[in-house]
Structure formats: structure tokens, C-alpha cells
mmCIF file of C-alpha atoms and ligand atoms in Angstrom:
data_model
loop_
_atom_site.group_PDB
_atom_site.id
_atom_site.type_symbol
_atom_site.label_atom_id
_atom_site.label_comp_id
_atom_site.label_asym_id
_atom_site.label_seq_id
_atom_site.Cartn_x
_atom_site.Cartn_y
_atom_site.Cartn_z
ATOM 1 C CA UNK D 1 0.172 -0.035 -0.365
ATOM 2 C CA UNK D 2 2.529 2.379 0.456
ATOM 3 C CA UNK D 3 4.483 3.450 -2.204
ATOM 4 C CA UNK D 4 7.881 3.537 -1.368
ATOM 5 C CA UNK D 5 10.502 0.643 -3.021
ATOM 6 C CA UNK D 6 10.873 -2.116 -0.573
ATOM 7 C CA UNK D 7 13.032 -5.776 -0.389
ATOM 8 C CA UNK D 8 10.097 -7.114 -1.316
ATOM 9 C CA UNK D 9 8.772 -5.255 -4.631
ATOM 10 C CA UNK D 10 12.692 -5.505 -5.899
ATOM 11 C CA UNK D 11 12.392 -9.321 -4.830
ATOM 12 C CA UNK D 12 9.234 -9.774 -6.264
ATOM 13 C CA UNK D 13 6.851 -11.497 -2.683
ATOM 14 C CA UNK D 14 3.971 -10.146 -1.744
ATOM 15 C CA UNK D 15 3.135 -8.374 1.685
ATOM 16 C CA UNK D 16 0.413 -9.080 4.112
ATOM 17 C CA UNK D 17 -1.450 -6.851 5.761
ATOM 18 C CA UNK D 18 -1.686 -8.763 8.815
ATOM 19 C CA UNK D 19 -5.473 -8.216 11.038
ATOM 20 C CA UNK D 20 -4.621 -12.129 12.159
ATOM 21 C CA UNK D 21 -2.191 -10.616 15.220
ATOM 22 C CA UNK D 22 1.484 -11.428 15.803
ATOM 23 C CA UNK D 23 2.225 -14.632 13.850
ATOM 24 C CA UNK D 24 5.362 -16.287 13.093
ATOM 25 C CA UNK D 25 3.985 -16.992 9.688
ATOM 26 C CA UNK D 26 2.962 -14.014 8.317
ATOM 27 C CA UNK D 27 6.470 -12.258 10.663
ATOM 28 C CA UNK D 28 5.338 -11.820 13.256
ATOM 29 C CA UNK D 29 4.984 -7.881 14.356
ATOM 30 C CA UNK D 30 7.088 -4.923 12.664
ATOM 31 C CA UNK D 31 9.923 -4.871 14.604
ATOM 32 C CA UNK D 32 10.282 -1.302 16.652
ATOM 33 C CA UNK D 33 12.748 0.998 14.356
ATOM 34 C CA UNK D 34 14.808 2.097 17.062
ATOM 35 C CA UNK D 35 14.692 -1.905 18.075
ATOM 36 C CA UNK D 36 16.155 -2.019 13.541
ATOM 37 C CA UNK D 37 18.333 0.465 13.895
ATOM 38 C CA UNK D 38 20.611 -1.420 16.969
ATOM 39 C CA UNK D 39 20.314 -4.243 14.981
ATOM 40 C CA UNK D 40 22.721 -2.549 12.357
ATOM 41 C CA UNK D 41 24.465 -0.506 14.685
ATOM 42 C CA UNK D 42 25.804 -3.786 16.479
ATOM 43 C CA UNK D 43 26.159 -4.603 12.900
ATOM 44 C CA UNK D 44 29.358 -2.816 12.921
ATOM 45 C CA UNK D 45 31.851 -4.170 15.249
ATOM 46 C CA UNK D 46 32.920 -6.844 16.467
ATOM 47 C CA UNK D 47 31.711 -7.622 20.542
ATOM 48 C CA UNK D 48 31.896 -10.822 22.373
ATOM 49 C CA UNK D 49 28.846 -12.194 23.043
ATOM 50 C CA UNK D 50 28.824 -13.763 25.808
ATOM 51 C CA UNK D 51 29.024 -10.131 27.208
ATOM 52 C CA UNK D 52 26.031 -9.577 26.003
ATOM 53 C CA UNK D 53 24.415 -11.615 26.641
ATOM 54 C CA UNK D 54 25.903 -10.224 30.696
ATOM 55 C CA UNK D 55 23.709 -7.523 29.585
ATOM 56 C CA UNK D 56 21.053 -8.703 28.471
ATOM 57 C CA UNK D 57 20.429 -10.963 31.303
ATOM 58 C CA UNK D 58 20.893 -7.345 33.975
ATOM 59 C CA UNK D 59 17.495 -6.518 31.675
ATOM 60 C CA UNK D 60 15.862 -9.930 32.195
ATOM 61 C CA UNK D 61 16.614 -9.171 35.201
ATOM 62 C CA UNK D 62 15.457 -5.925 35.905
ATOM 63 C CA UNK D 63 12.389 -5.909 34.509
ATOM 64 C CA UNK D 64 11.040 -9.241 35.437
ATOM 65 C CA UNK D 65 12.399 -9.891 37.912
ATOM 66 C CA UNK D 66 14.583 -12.829 37.922
ATOM 67 C CA UNK D 67 17.688 -14.036 38.859
ATOM 68 C CA UNK D 68 18.973 -14.303 35.904
ATOM 69 C CA UNK D 69 17.792 -14.587 32.115
ATOM 70 C CA UNK D 70 19.740 -15.499 28.434
ATOM 71 C CA UNK D 71 17.842 -14.261 24.869
ATOM 72 C CA UNK D 72 18.211 -17.518 22.165
ATOM 73 C CA UNK D 73 16.203 -17.208 18.420
ATOM 74 C CA UNK D 74 12.863 -17.713 19.687
ATOM 75 C CA UNK D 75 10.942 -18.498 22.304
ATOM 76 C CA UNK D 76 10.910 -21.587 20.717
ATOM 77 C CA UNK D 77 14.240 -22.773 21.610
ATOM 78 C CA UNK D 78 14.156 -20.916 25.007
ATOM 79 C CA UNK D 79 12.341 -23.968 25.848
ATOM 80 C CA UNK D 80 14.111 -26.126 24.768
ATOM 81 C CA UNK D 81 17.498 -24.027 26.248
ATOM 82 C CA UNK D 82 15.348 -23.764 29.449
ATOM 83 C CA UNK D 83 14.612 -27.937 29.399
ATOM 84 C CA UNK D 84 18.533 -29.275 28.635
ATOM 85 C CA UNK D 85 19.427 -27.099 32.052
ATOM 86 C CA UNK D 86 16.922 -29.168 33.649
ATOM 87 C CA UNK D 87 18.137 -31.966 32.735
ATOM 88 C CA UNK D 88 21.736 -31.669 32.553
ATOM 89 C CA UNK D 89 22.143 -29.174 35.331
ATOM 90 C CA UNK D 90 25.899 -28.392 36.057
ATOM 91 C CA UNK D 91 26.670 -32.025 34.243
ATOM 92 C CA UNK D 92 29.205 -31.714 31.137
ATOM 93 C CA UNK D 93 28.966 -35.798 30.071
ATOM 94 C CA UNK D 94 24.866 -34.951 30.161
ATOM 95 C CA UNK D 95 25.312 -31.955 28.408
ATOM 96 C CA UNK D 96 27.853 -33.693 25.468
ATOM 97 C CA UNK D 97 25.465 -36.756 25.259
ATOM 98 C CA UNK D 98 22.190 -34.895 25.105
ATOM 99 C CA UNK D 99 19.479 -35.582 23.419
ATOM 100 C CA UNK D 100 19.723 -39.014 24.263
ATOM 101 C CA UNK D 101 20.770 -39.178 27.885
ATOM 102 C CA UNK D 102 18.190 -41.940 29.464
ATOM 103 C CA UNK D 103 20.514 -42.277 32.579
ATOM 104 C CA UNK D 104 19.943 -38.135 33.385
ATOM 105 C CA UNK D 105 16.345 -37.592 34.996
ATOM 106 C CA UNK D 106 14.513 -36.215 31.440
ATOM 107 C CA UNK D 107 11.222 -36.370 32.150
ATOM 108 C CA UNK D 108 9.210 -33.614 31.705
ATOM 109 C CA UNK D 109 5.401 -33.749 33.167
ATOM 110 C CA UNK D 110 2.735 -32.208 31.218
ATOM 111 C CA UNK D 111 -0.832 -31.864 31.847
ATOM 112 C CA UNK D 112 -2.740 -33.261 29.316
ATOM 113 C CA UNK D 113 -4.839 -30.501 29.533
ATOM 114 C CA UNK D 114 -1.866 -28.092 28.807
ATOM 115 C CA UNK D 115 0.033 -29.838 26.393
ATOM 116 C CA UNK D 116 -0.113 -27.921 22.290
ATOM 117 C CA UNK D 117 2.086 -27.345 19.083
ATOM 118 C CA UNK D 118 5.671 -26.801 20.763
ATOM 119 C CA UNK D 119 6.083 -30.094 22.297
ATOM 120 C CA UNK D 120 8.483 -30.898 20.033
ATOM 121 C CA UNK D 121 10.726 -27.973 21.238
ATOM 122 C CA UNK D 122 10.742 -29.952 24.788
ATOM 123 C CA UNK D 123 11.536 -33.317 22.806
ATOM 124 C CA UNK D 124 14.227 -31.757 21.057
ATOM 125 C CA UNK D 125 16.478 -31.165 24.525
ATOM 126 C CA UNK D 126 15.538 -35.090 25.031
ATOM 127 C CA UNK D 127 12.399 -35.005 26.937
ATOM 128 C CA UNK D 128 10.077 -38.080 27.316
ATOM 129 C CA UNK D 129 6.838 -35.875 28.028
ATOM 130 C CA UNK D 130 4.932 -38.011 30.593
ATOM 131 C CA UNK D 131 1.366 -36.210 29.825
ATOM 132 C CA UNK D 132 -0.700 -36.551 33.252
ATOM 133 C CA UNK D 133 -4.522 -35.776 33.919
ATOM 134 C CA UNK D 134 -7.508 -37.381 33.761
ATOM 135 C CA UNK D 135 -9.728 -34.866 32.799
ATOM 136 C CA UNK D 136 -13.176 -35.662 31.594
ATOM 137 C CA UNK D 137 -15.048 -33.286 29.634
ATOM 138 C CA UNK D 138 -18.115 -35.496 28.806
ATOM 139 C CA UNK D 139 -19.207 -37.234 31.996
ATOM 140 C CA UNK D 140 -20.007 -33.722 34.390
ATOM 141 C CA UNK D 141 -17.643 -35.474 37.200
ATOM 142 C CA UNK D 142 -16.597 -31.988 37.907
ATOM 143 C CA UNK D 143 -13.226 -32.745 36.729
ATOM 144 C CA UNK D 144 -12.182 -31.071 34.001
ATOM 145 C CA UNK D 145 -8.742 -30.394 34.311
ATOM 146 C CA UNK D 146 -5.524 -32.744 35.104
ATOM 147 C CA UNK D 147 -5.616 -32.255 38.848
ATOM 148 C CA UNK D 148 -2.696 -31.320 41.602
ATOM 149 C CA UNK D 149 -2.165 -35.110 43.235
ATOM 150 C CA UNK D 150 -2.106 -36.315 39.525
ATOM 151 C CA UNK D 151 1.254 -34.157 38.955
ATOM 152 C CA UNK D 152 2.190 -35.554 42.580
ATOM 153 C CA UNK D 153 1.641 -38.937 41.875
ATOM 154 C CA UNK D 154 3.942 -39.088 38.121
ATOM 155 C CA UNK D 155 7.102 -36.988 40.044
ATOM 156 C CA UNK D 156 10.282 -39.424 40.381
ATOM 157 C CA UNK D 157 13.286 -39.039 40.404
ATOM 158 C CA UNK D 158 13.243 -39.110 36.591
ATOM 159 C CA UNK D 159 11.758 -35.984 36.382
ATOM 160 C CA UNK D 160 13.792 -32.724 35.530
ATOM 161 C CA UNK D 161 10.367 -30.701 34.978
ATOM 162 C CA UNK D 162 6.952 -29.713 35.184
ATOM 163 C CA UNK D 163 5.886 -27.633 32.019
ATOM 164 C CA UNK D 164 3.501 -25.138 32.374
ATOM 165 C CA UNK D 165 1.418 -23.378 29.325
ATOM 166 C CA UNK D 166 0.780 -20.088 30.408
ATOM 167 C CA UNK D 167 -3.314 -18.861 29.180
ATOM 168 C CA UNK D 168 -5.821 -16.603 31.198
ATOM 169 C CA UNK D 169 -7.122 -20.159 31.574
ATOM 170 C CA UNK D 170 -4.477 -22.434 32.321
ATOM 171 C CA UNK D 171 -5.453 -24.330 35.073
ATOM 172 C CA UNK D 172 -4.714 -26.395 37.743
ATOM 173 C CA UNK D 173 -3.376 -22.418 39.365
ATOM 174 C CA UNK D 174 0.175 -21.755 38.589
ATOM 175 C CA UNK D 175 1.040 -20.580 41.952
ATOM 176 C CA UNK D 176 -0.170 -24.966 43.158
ATOM 177 C CA UNK D 177 1.148 -26.084 40.886
ATOM 178 C CA UNK D 178 4.358 -24.866 41.921
ATOM 179 C CA UNK D 179 3.886 -25.982 45.510
ATOM 180 C CA UNK D 180 3.663 -29.178 44.399
ATOM 181 C CA UNK D 181 6.495 -29.098 42.178
ATOM 182 C CA UNK D 182 8.583 -27.494 44.431
ATOM 183 C CA UNK D 183 7.787 -29.652 47.478
ATOM 184 C CA UNK D 184 9.849 -32.397 45.647
ATOM 185 C CA UNK D 185 12.790 -30.118 44.815
ATOM 186 C CA UNK D 186 11.508 -30.291 40.006
ATOM 187 C CA UNK D 187 11.877 -26.778 38.665
ATOM 188 C CA UNK D 188 8.515 -25.921 36.407
ATOM 189 C CA UNK D 189 9.063 -23.999 33.089
ATOM 190 C CA UNK D 190 6.886 -21.586 32.050
ATOM 191 C CA UNK D 191 5.591 -21.149 29.072
ATOM 192 C CA UNK D 192 4.450 -17.224 28.354
ATOM 193 C CA UNK D 193 5.440 -17.064 24.335
ATOM 194 C CA UNK D 194 2.730 -14.382 23.653
ATOM 195 C CA UNK D 195 2.106 -13.775 27.103
ATOM 196 C CA UNK D 196 2.880 -9.800 26.811
ATOM 197 C CA UNK D 197 0.394 -7.154 27.063
ATOM 198 C CA UNK D 198 -0.527 -7.084 29.516
ATOM 199 C CA UNK D 199 2.985 -5.480 31.071
ATOM 200 C CA UNK D 200 2.140 -7.221 34.679
ATOM 201 C CA UNK D 201 3.000 -10.782 32.696
ATOM 202 C CA UNK D 202 6.611 -10.655 32.743
ATOM 203 C CA UNK D 203 7.335 -10.360 36.827
ATOM 204 C CA UNK D 204 3.933 -12.140 37.953
ATOM 205 C CA UNK D 205 5.519 -15.677 36.238
ATOM 206 C CA UNK D 206 9.378 -15.387 38.412
ATOM 207 C CA UNK D 207 6.860 -13.786 40.737
ATOM 208 C CA UNK D 208 4.264 -16.773 41.542
ATOM 209 C CA UNK D 209 7.204 -19.060 42.049
ATOM 210 C CA UNK D 210 8.172 -20.522 38.349
ATOM 211 C CA UNK D 211 12.249 -21.006 37.596
ATOM 212 C CA UNK D 212 12.006 -19.963 34.479
ATOM 213 C CA UNK D 213 9.358 -18.554 32.016
ATOM 214 C CA UNK D 214 9.933 -17.834 28.329
ATOM 215 C CA UNK D 215 8.504 -14.771 25.906
ATOM 216 C CA UNK D 216 8.641 -14.272 22.118
ATOM 217 C CA UNK D 217 10.963 -11.656 21.400
ATOM 218 C CA UNK D 218 9.249 -10.963 18.370
ATOM 219 C CA UNK D 219 5.437 -10.565 18.816
ATOM 220 C CA UNK D 220 4.930 -7.786 20.682
ATOM 221 C CA UNK D 221 8.144 -6.792 22.523
ATOM 222 C CA UNK D 222 8.591 -6.044 18.803
ATOM 223 C CA UNK D 223 12.299 -7.391 18.861
ATOM 224 C CA UNK D 224 13.902 -9.275 16.072
ATOM 225 C CA UNK D 225 11.856 -11.702 15.011
ATOM 226 C CA UNK D 226 14.824 -14.401 16.115
ATOM 227 C CA UNK D 227 14.714 -13.817 19.653
ATOM 228 C CA UNK D 228 13.195 -14.905 22.499
ATOM 229 C CA UNK D 229 13.504 -14.352 26.136
ATOM 230 C CA UNK D 230 14.416 -17.507 29.192
ATOM 231 C CA UNK D 231 14.021 -15.574 32.406
ATOM 232 C CA UNK D 232 14.592 -17.643 35.381
ATOM 233 C CA UNK D 233 16.696 -19.134 38.185
ATOM 234 C CA UNK D 234 21.086 -18.799 37.822
ATOM 235 C CA UNK D 235 21.410 -21.926 38.165
ATOM 236 C CA UNK D 236 19.455 -23.007 34.883
ATOM 237 C CA UNK D 237 20.435 -19.816 33.825
ATOM 238 C CA UNK D 238 24.467 -20.911 33.117
ATOM 239 C CA UNK D 239 23.587 -23.773 32.446
ATOM 240 C CA UNK D 240 21.137 -22.885 29.636
ATOM 241 C CA UNK D 241 24.631 -20.948 28.801
ATOM 242 C CA UNK D 242 27.220 -23.655 28.681
ATOM 243 C CA UNK D 243 24.376 -25.508 26.300
ATOM 244 C CA UNK D 244 24.496 -22.687 23.993
ATOM 245 C CA UNK D 245 27.319 -20.027 23.989
ATOM 246 C CA UNK D 246 29.614 -20.977 20.835
ATOM 247 C CA UNK D 247 32.747 -22.928 22.501
ATOM 248 C CA UNK D 248 34.695 -23.438 20.673
ATOM 249 C CA UNK D 249 37.056 -21.491 23.345
ATOM 250 C CA UNK D 250 40.852 -22.544 24.464
ATOM 251 C CA UNK D 251 40.252 -23.105 28.073
ATOM 252 C CA UNK D 252 43.468 -21.625 29.714
ATOM 253 C CA UNK D 253 42.194 -18.231 28.599
ATOM 254 C CA UNK D 254 37.879 -18.992 28.426
ATOM 255 C CA UNK D 255 36.305 -16.295 30.929
ATOM 256 C CA UNK D 256 32.976 -15.583 30.113
ATOM 257 C CA UNK D 257 31.853 -12.717 32.476
ATOM 258 C CA UNK D 258 31.046 -14.394 36.258
ATOM 259 C CA UNK D 259 27.072 -12.924 36.508
ATOM 260 C CA UNK D 260 26.607 -15.210 33.672
ATOM 261 C CA UNK D 261 28.638 -18.395 34.431
ATOM 262 C CA UNK D 262 30.182 -19.225 37.327
ATOM 263 C CA UNK D 263 33.246 -21.200 36.438
ATOM 264 C CA UNK D 264 33.159 -22.992 39.665
ATOM 265 C CA UNK D 265 30.663 -24.473 39.387
ATOM 266 C CA UNK D 266 31.661 -26.862 36.216
ATOM 267 C CA UNK D 267 34.418 -29.332 36.025
ATOM 268 C CA UNK D 268 35.122 -27.940 32.279
ATOM 269 C CA UNK D 269 34.167 -26.395 29.168
ATOM 270 C CA UNK D 270 30.891 -28.789 27.174
ATOM 271 C CA UNK D 271 31.884 -28.186 23.716
ATOM 272 C CA UNK D 272 28.942 -27.477 21.313
ATOM 273 C CA UNK D 273 25.395 -28.051 22.901
ATOM 274 C CA UNK D 274 22.583 -29.067 22.084
ATOM 275 C CA UNK D 275 21.624 -25.046 22.257
ATOM 276 C CA UNK D 276 23.938 -24.212 20.169
ATOM 277 C CA UNK D 277 21.671 -24.581 17.033
ATOM 278 C CA UNK D 278 19.312 -22.310 18.677
ATOM 279 C CA UNK D 279 21.959 -19.495 18.026
ATOM 280 C CA UNK D 280 21.460 -15.516 18.050
ATOM 281 C CA UNK D 281 24.373 -13.076 16.961
ATOM 282 C CA UNK D 282 25.243 -10.113 18.017
ATOM 283 C CA UNK D 283 22.203 -7.794 15.809
ATOM 284 C CA UNK D 284 19.819 -10.190 17.800
ATOM 285 C CA UNK D 285 20.807 -9.479 21.498
ATOM 286 C CA UNK D 286 20.840 -6.093 20.780
ATOM 287 C CA UNK D 287 18.114 -5.217 19.490
ATOM 288 C CA UNK D 288 15.912 -7.163 21.978
ATOM 289 C CA UNK D 289 17.871 -5.234 24.214
ATOM 290 C CA UNK D 290 16.869 -1.867 22.664
ATOM 291 C CA UNK D 291 13.096 -3.497 22.398
ATOM 292 C CA UNK D 292 12.904 -4.838 26.247
ATOM 293 C CA UNK D 293 13.603 -1.900 27.107
ATOM 294 C CA UNK D 294 10.935 0.151 25.284
ATOM 295 C CA UNK D 295 8.229 -1.856 26.080
ATOM 296 C CA UNK D 296 8.782 -1.755 29.215
ATOM 297 C CA UNK D 297 8.296 2.043 29.276
ATOM 298 C CA UNK D 298 5.498 2.056 26.707
ATOM 299 C CA UNK D 299 2.100 2.989 27.463
ATOM 300 C CA UNK D 300 -0.365 0.687 27.519
ATOM 301 C CA UNK D 301 -3.124 1.766 28.472
ATOM 302 C CA UNK D 302 -3.005 3.671 25.017
ATOM 303 C CA UNK D 303 -2.146 0.530 23.043
ATOM 304 C CA UNK D 304 -5.249 -0.845 24.507
ATOM 305 C CA UNK D 305 -7.345 2.160 23.529
ATOM 306 C CA UNK D 306 -5.699 2.387 20.011
ATOM 307 C CA UNK D 307 -7.012 -1.185 19.517
ATOM 308 C CA UNK D 308 -10.326 -0.558 20.819
ATOM 309 C CA UNK D 309 -11.032 2.292 18.935
ATOM 310 C CA UNK D 310 -9.666 0.367 15.819
ATOM 311 C CA UNK D 311 -12.021 -2.977 16.870
ATOM 312 C CA UNK D 312 -15.066 -1.253 17.721
ATOM 313 C CA UNK D 313 -14.254 0.619 13.719
ATOM 314 C CA UNK D 314 -14.258 -1.926 12.026
ATOM 315 C CA UNK D 315 -17.046 -3.751 13.775
ATOM 316 C CA UNK D 316 -19.636 -1.687 12.826
ATOM 317 C CA UNK D 317 -18.251 -0.751 9.262
ATOM 318 C CA UNK D 318 -18.938 -4.866 8.827
ATOM 319 C CA UNK D 319 -22.051 -4.194 11.114
ATOM 320 C CA UNK D 320 -23.858 -3.272 7.948
ATOM 321 C CA UNK D 321 -23.082 -5.885 5.971
ATOM 322 C CA UNK D 322 -26.225 -8.397 5.807
ATOM 323 C CA UNK D 323 -24.466 -11.285 5.286
ATOM 324 C CA UNK D 324 -22.380 -10.941 8.516
ATOM 325 C CA UNK D 325 -22.834 -11.038 12.354
ATOM 326 C CA UNK D 326 -20.088 -8.821 14.250
ATOM 327 C CA UNK D 327 -19.208 -8.994 17.872
ATOM 328 C CA UNK D 328 -16.280 -7.884 19.901
ATOM 329 C CA UNK D 329 -14.466 -10.213 21.896
ATOM 330 C CA UNK D 330 -12.882 -9.138 24.832
ATOM 331 C CA UNK D 331 -9.058 -8.508 24.954
ATOM 332 C CA UNK D 332 -7.091 -10.790 27.367
ATOM 333 C CA UNK D 333 -8.727 -13.727 26.837
ATOM 334 C CA UNK D 334 -8.054 -15.605 24.060
ATOM 335 C CA UNK D 335 -6.218 -12.884 22.267
ATOM 336 C CA UNK D 336 -4.275 -9.569 24.324
ATOM 337 C CA UNK D 337 -6.620 -7.045 22.294
ATOM 338 C CA UNK D 338 -10.200 -7.150 21.309
ATOM 339 C CA UNK D 339 -10.819 -9.087 18.549
ATOM 340 C CA UNK D 340 -14.177 -8.896 15.137
ATOM 341 C CA UNK D 341 -15.615 -11.983 15.449
ATOM 342 C CA UNK D 342 -17.426 -12.572 12.100
ATOM 343 C CA UNK D 343 -19.814 -15.121 11.208
ATOM 344 C CA UNK D 344 -20.407 -15.760 7.473
ATOM 345 C CA UNK D 345 -23.809 -16.442 6.526
ATOM 346 C CA UNK D 346 -23.020 -17.924 2.722
ATOM 347 C CA UNK D 347 -26.339 -18.117 1.987
ATOM 348 C CA UNK D 348 -26.661 -14.277 1.901
ATOM 349 C CA UNK D 349 -23.594 -13.620 1.982
ATOM 350 C CA UNK D 350 -23.061 -15.442 -1.728
ATOM 351 C CA UNK D 351 -19.815 -17.191 -0.445
ATOM 352 C CA UNK D 352 -18.627 -19.183 3.001
ATOM 353 C CA UNK D 353 -16.166 -17.521 5.749
ATOM 354 C CA UNK D 354 -13.831 -20.777 4.172
ATOM 355 C CA UNK D 355 -13.879 -19.033 -0.020
ATOM 356 C CA UNK D 356 -13.964 -15.462 2.025
ATOM 357 C CA UNK D 357 -10.467 -16.620 3.871
ATOM 358 C CA UNK D 358 -8.922 -18.079 0.359
ATOM 359 C CA UNK D 359 -9.631 -15.143 -1.723
ATOM 360 C CA UNK D 360 -8.373 -12.788 0.915
ATOM 361 C CA UNK D 361 -5.099 -14.171 1.397
ATOM 362 C CA UNK D 362 -4.909 -15.131 -2.689
ATOM 363 C CA UNK D 363 -4.820 -10.861 -2.909
ATOM 364 C CA UNK D 364 -1.634 -9.217 -3.705
ATOM 365 C CA UNK D 365 -1.026 -7.657 -1.032
ATOM 366 C CA UNK D 366 -2.258 -10.835 1.257
ATOM 367 C CA UNK D 367 -5.070 -10.184 3.521
ATOM 368 C CA UNK D 368 -4.030 -12.509 6.579
ATOM 369 C CA UNK D 369 -7.631 -12.766 8.479
ATOM 370 C CA UNK D 370 -7.878 -15.334 11.643
ATOM 371 C CA UNK D 371 -8.351 -18.519 10.527
ATOM 372 C CA UNK D 372 -9.535 -20.151 14.440
ATOM 373 C CA UNK D 373 -13.135 -20.288 13.617
ATOM 374 C CA UNK D 374 -14.152 -21.539 10.611
ATOM 375 C CA UNK D 375 -15.518 -24.678 11.531
ATOM 376 C CA UNK D 376 -18.333 -22.201 13.627
ATOM 377 C CA UNK D 377 -18.798 -20.272 9.542
ATOM 378 C CA UNK D 378 -16.385 -17.637 10.603
ATOM 379 C CA UNK D 379 -13.142 -15.509 10.819
ATOM 380 C CA UNK D 380 -11.673 -13.228 13.219
ATOM 381 C CA UNK D 381 -10.278 -9.453 12.910
ATOM 382 C CA UNK D 382 -7.453 -8.860 15.078
ATOM 383 C CA UNK D 383 -6.471 -4.983 15.543
ATOM 384 C CA UNK D 384 -2.465 -5.127 16.946
ATOM 385 C CA UNK D 385 -0.789 -5.737 13.566
ATOM 386 C CA UNK D 386 -3.085 -3.173 11.292
ATOM 387 C CA UNK D 387 -2.313 0.559 10.750
ATOM 388 C CA UNK D 388 -6.113 2.484 10.251
ATOM 389 C CA UNK D 389 -5.606 2.620 6.757
ATOM 390 C CA UNK D 390 -4.820 -1.028 6.631
ATOM 391 C CA UNK D 391 -7.909 -1.732 8.499
ATOM 392 C CA UNK D 392 -10.541 0.446 6.393
ATOM 393 C CA UNK D 393 -8.626 -1.770 3.448
ATOM 394 C CA UNK D 394 -9.372 -5.032 5.426
ATOM 395 C CA UNK D 395 -12.887 -3.728 6.158
ATOM 396 C CA UNK D 396 -13.064 -3.333 2.212
ATOM 397 C CA UNK D 397 -12.078 -6.143 0.547
ATOM 398 C CA UNK D 398 -14.030 -8.156 2.581
ATOM 399 C CA UNK D 399 -17.247 -6.387 1.353
ATOM 400 C CA UNK D 400 -15.939 -7.185 -2.121
ATOM 401 C CA UNK D 401 -16.688 -10.791 -1.943
ATOM 402 C CA UNK D 402 -20.057 -10.256 -0.639
ATOM 403 C CA UNK D 403 -23.171 -10.392 -2.543
HETATM 404 C C1 PLP M 1 4.857 -18.166 19.351
HETATM 405 C C2 PLP M 1 4.998 -18.897 20.622
HETATM 406 C C3 PLP M 1 5.711 -19.745 21.480
HETATM 407 C C4 PLP M 1 6.841 -19.321 19.813
HETATM 408 O O1 PLP M 1 7.597 -18.444 20.142
HETATM 409 P P1 PLP M 1 8.672 -18.313 19.459
HETATM 410 O O2 PLP M 1 9.419 -16.676 19.505
HETATM 411 O O3 PLP M 1 8.373 -18.041 17.593
HETATM 412 O O4 PLP M 1 10.104 -19.427 18.745
HETATM 413 C C5 PLP M 1 5.553 -20.925 22.246
HETATM 414 N N1 PLP M 1 4.719 -21.197 22.505
HETATM 415 C C6 PLP M 1 3.431 -20.386 22.289
HETATM 416 C C7 PLP M 1 2.928 -20.193 23.457
HETATM 417 C C8 PLP M 1 3.346 -18.905 21.357
HETATM 418 O O5 PLP M 1 2.622 -18.756 21.947
#
């Protein structure tokens, strides 16, 4: 929609008008210009990566209240790295064997209701997922979620961690899961990849006792797409760093920053670890640091007001169409912003929701709306990654397919 020649014009690759929110498959969020500038500046000199990681750790610890922090190539990468830290701790030989360390505690307990598509990130580190819960959504027993005793019963000397997938509706409560796990000295990892904003979620899970929390750097923080934050206990972060940093080092002169790694805890230097393929460069580190600083300073209420107004305005424009029925969903439930939920009546509209969503995607620029409710003959329109002009454009494109 812009007249400026962009790299995508040059490559002849269609751009996307994003009414689907921060989705990695269409480029996540738009990086903050200041973070992009930080990346260019970072690209102009060499720097010791561990020094930059130590700086990131200090900032992550300041803003989350954790003992330490670390940056890898995404929240999913941080799940892998955090799991590897829980399995190996300071044991160099286990680090060396991962992902095949069957003598080490390598089971990760997950409430069955928390299983999700990112399980692979845990298994990549060598974890065996022990999925527990006799939850019953059908017989009216009241037991619709995994219960605490079921988690506790699964804990053994093979347990490396309990994995908790954070959503506003996640059950059992994190504090209760932490109590059960800590009673048996088992750490809890929280996947909060997409749970920002609200900003209070930066400190909340650490406060509630999580040992490791992951956040995506490329969603609402608006840092580099290939960045993620691991926040948590100093000893686990040290283990993560040992398994992630480039380890082609000469041991006799290797002095990583003492606040990132306490070398006295380790018997030597492990070589390229399980986390090495999850690398971040100086550019991602610098960009993430700048983006996180700005995210913390940002006026979140102003963003919510902007998203709400944009959503309301798209909703009222679409309400005029006889083939559509419109509701506005509440923010901070399934999505962080309020969204327009659009139900399509194919008899009146002359097109069904699936065909409409498909047509929009085939345009140039491609128009992406949310497809998670196609089975209800509906799609969603999310305001977070649109400008006001783009919001008008999306409404116009939807209308163009209706009778
Ligand atoms: C987005 C997301 C991830 C992955 O985040 P990346 O930064 O893209 O690696 C993991 N878990 C959940 C719940 C997510 O929403």
C-alpha cells in the first residue's frame, strides 16, 4: 500500500496486510524502528557474545524480577534450552550426550490440558513428556482439568521439570503447581511466549514461583523475529548458557562474564551443546535489548485504547453487511487485544467463511484474517498489526466478496 519501493517489491514477493495479529508465519510483529537501528549499529563492530548476553541478563532480571536471563532464537528455542538446563544442570557428560541421556532425569511432566504444538521444543532437548490428567469434559464429573495429585503422583527421580503452558484460562493455578513441584525439588518451566502485554505478566510468573519463564522477542515486545527470552534461576541460566554459547574456546584463556557463568560450578568446558543450533547474533541481542527497554517504557493503556477503537470501527463498518453477524471479543482472553468475530451466513453473503478467507489470502497484497473459527463459519479480525488505513482496506476487501 505504500509507494516506497521495498525489498519485497524488489524480490517480487507479495506483502501481507496483517489482520491476524502477531503470527510468526506472516512475519510476527513489526520490529520497533529503534530496535532495527540497534541491529544495524550492532553489525558494525565485533563484540564478545557472552558480554552481550550478560548485559541482556541484567536487563531481563531487572524487568522480570528473575535472578538471571538469557536470549536465544525464539521462545521455542528457549523452551529447548530451558529443558536442557533442567536435564543436565552442571553435568558436562549429560550436556555432551543430549538429546540421548537416558541415565539422567529426562522426564518432563505436563498436565494433559497443557499439551500443545510446541511439545517438540521439549523433546528436541531429549525430554520424554509424561502427560498426566484424567480430565473428563464429557461426563459432568467436575474433573475437567488435570488435578494436582495427578502431577504429584507422576514425579519421580526421573523428573527433570514440570511444564506449564500459560494462558489466562490455564488450570490448575500456577502457584499450586509450583507448590507441588517444589515440594519435590522439581523446577517449573512456564511457556508465556505470547502472554505480553499486559506488562505485569513480565514479573507475574517469577513472582508466582516459576523457575524458568519464556517469552517471544518477536511478538508484542517487537524485537527481532528470531529472538526469545529465557528468565529464571541463576543456576539454570548458567547451564543454558553453557549449552548455547559457541564453545570453540581455548579453555586456558576462556573467561566468560562471572555474572553469566560461575565457572567454579563446572568441571570444565562442554563443547558445542544442544543449544548451539539456536544461536543468536550480536544483532539479535542488541535489537532485543533495545526492544525490551522500550516495551517496558511503553504506555500499554494507550495501545489498548488504540486497538479497541480500531476494532470498534471495523466492527461497525462490517455490521452494515447483511450476510455477516458481528461480535467484539474481550481482550486478554484468547488474544491480548479485542477482536472482531465475523460470522458469515453463506446463503445471504453468497460466499462461505472458508472461501472468503482463502480469497483474501490470494490477493496482492495478501490479506490475512484469523482462521481459528472457520468450523463455526467465522473468522476474526485483529487490530494489533494494522494501521487505521489498513483496517479500512481490510473492511473494503471483505466487502468486495459479499453479494
Ligand atoms: C509463539 C509461541 C511460541 C514460539 O515463539 P517463537 O518466539 O516464535 O519461537 C511458543 N509457545 C507459544 C504458546 C507461542 O504462542
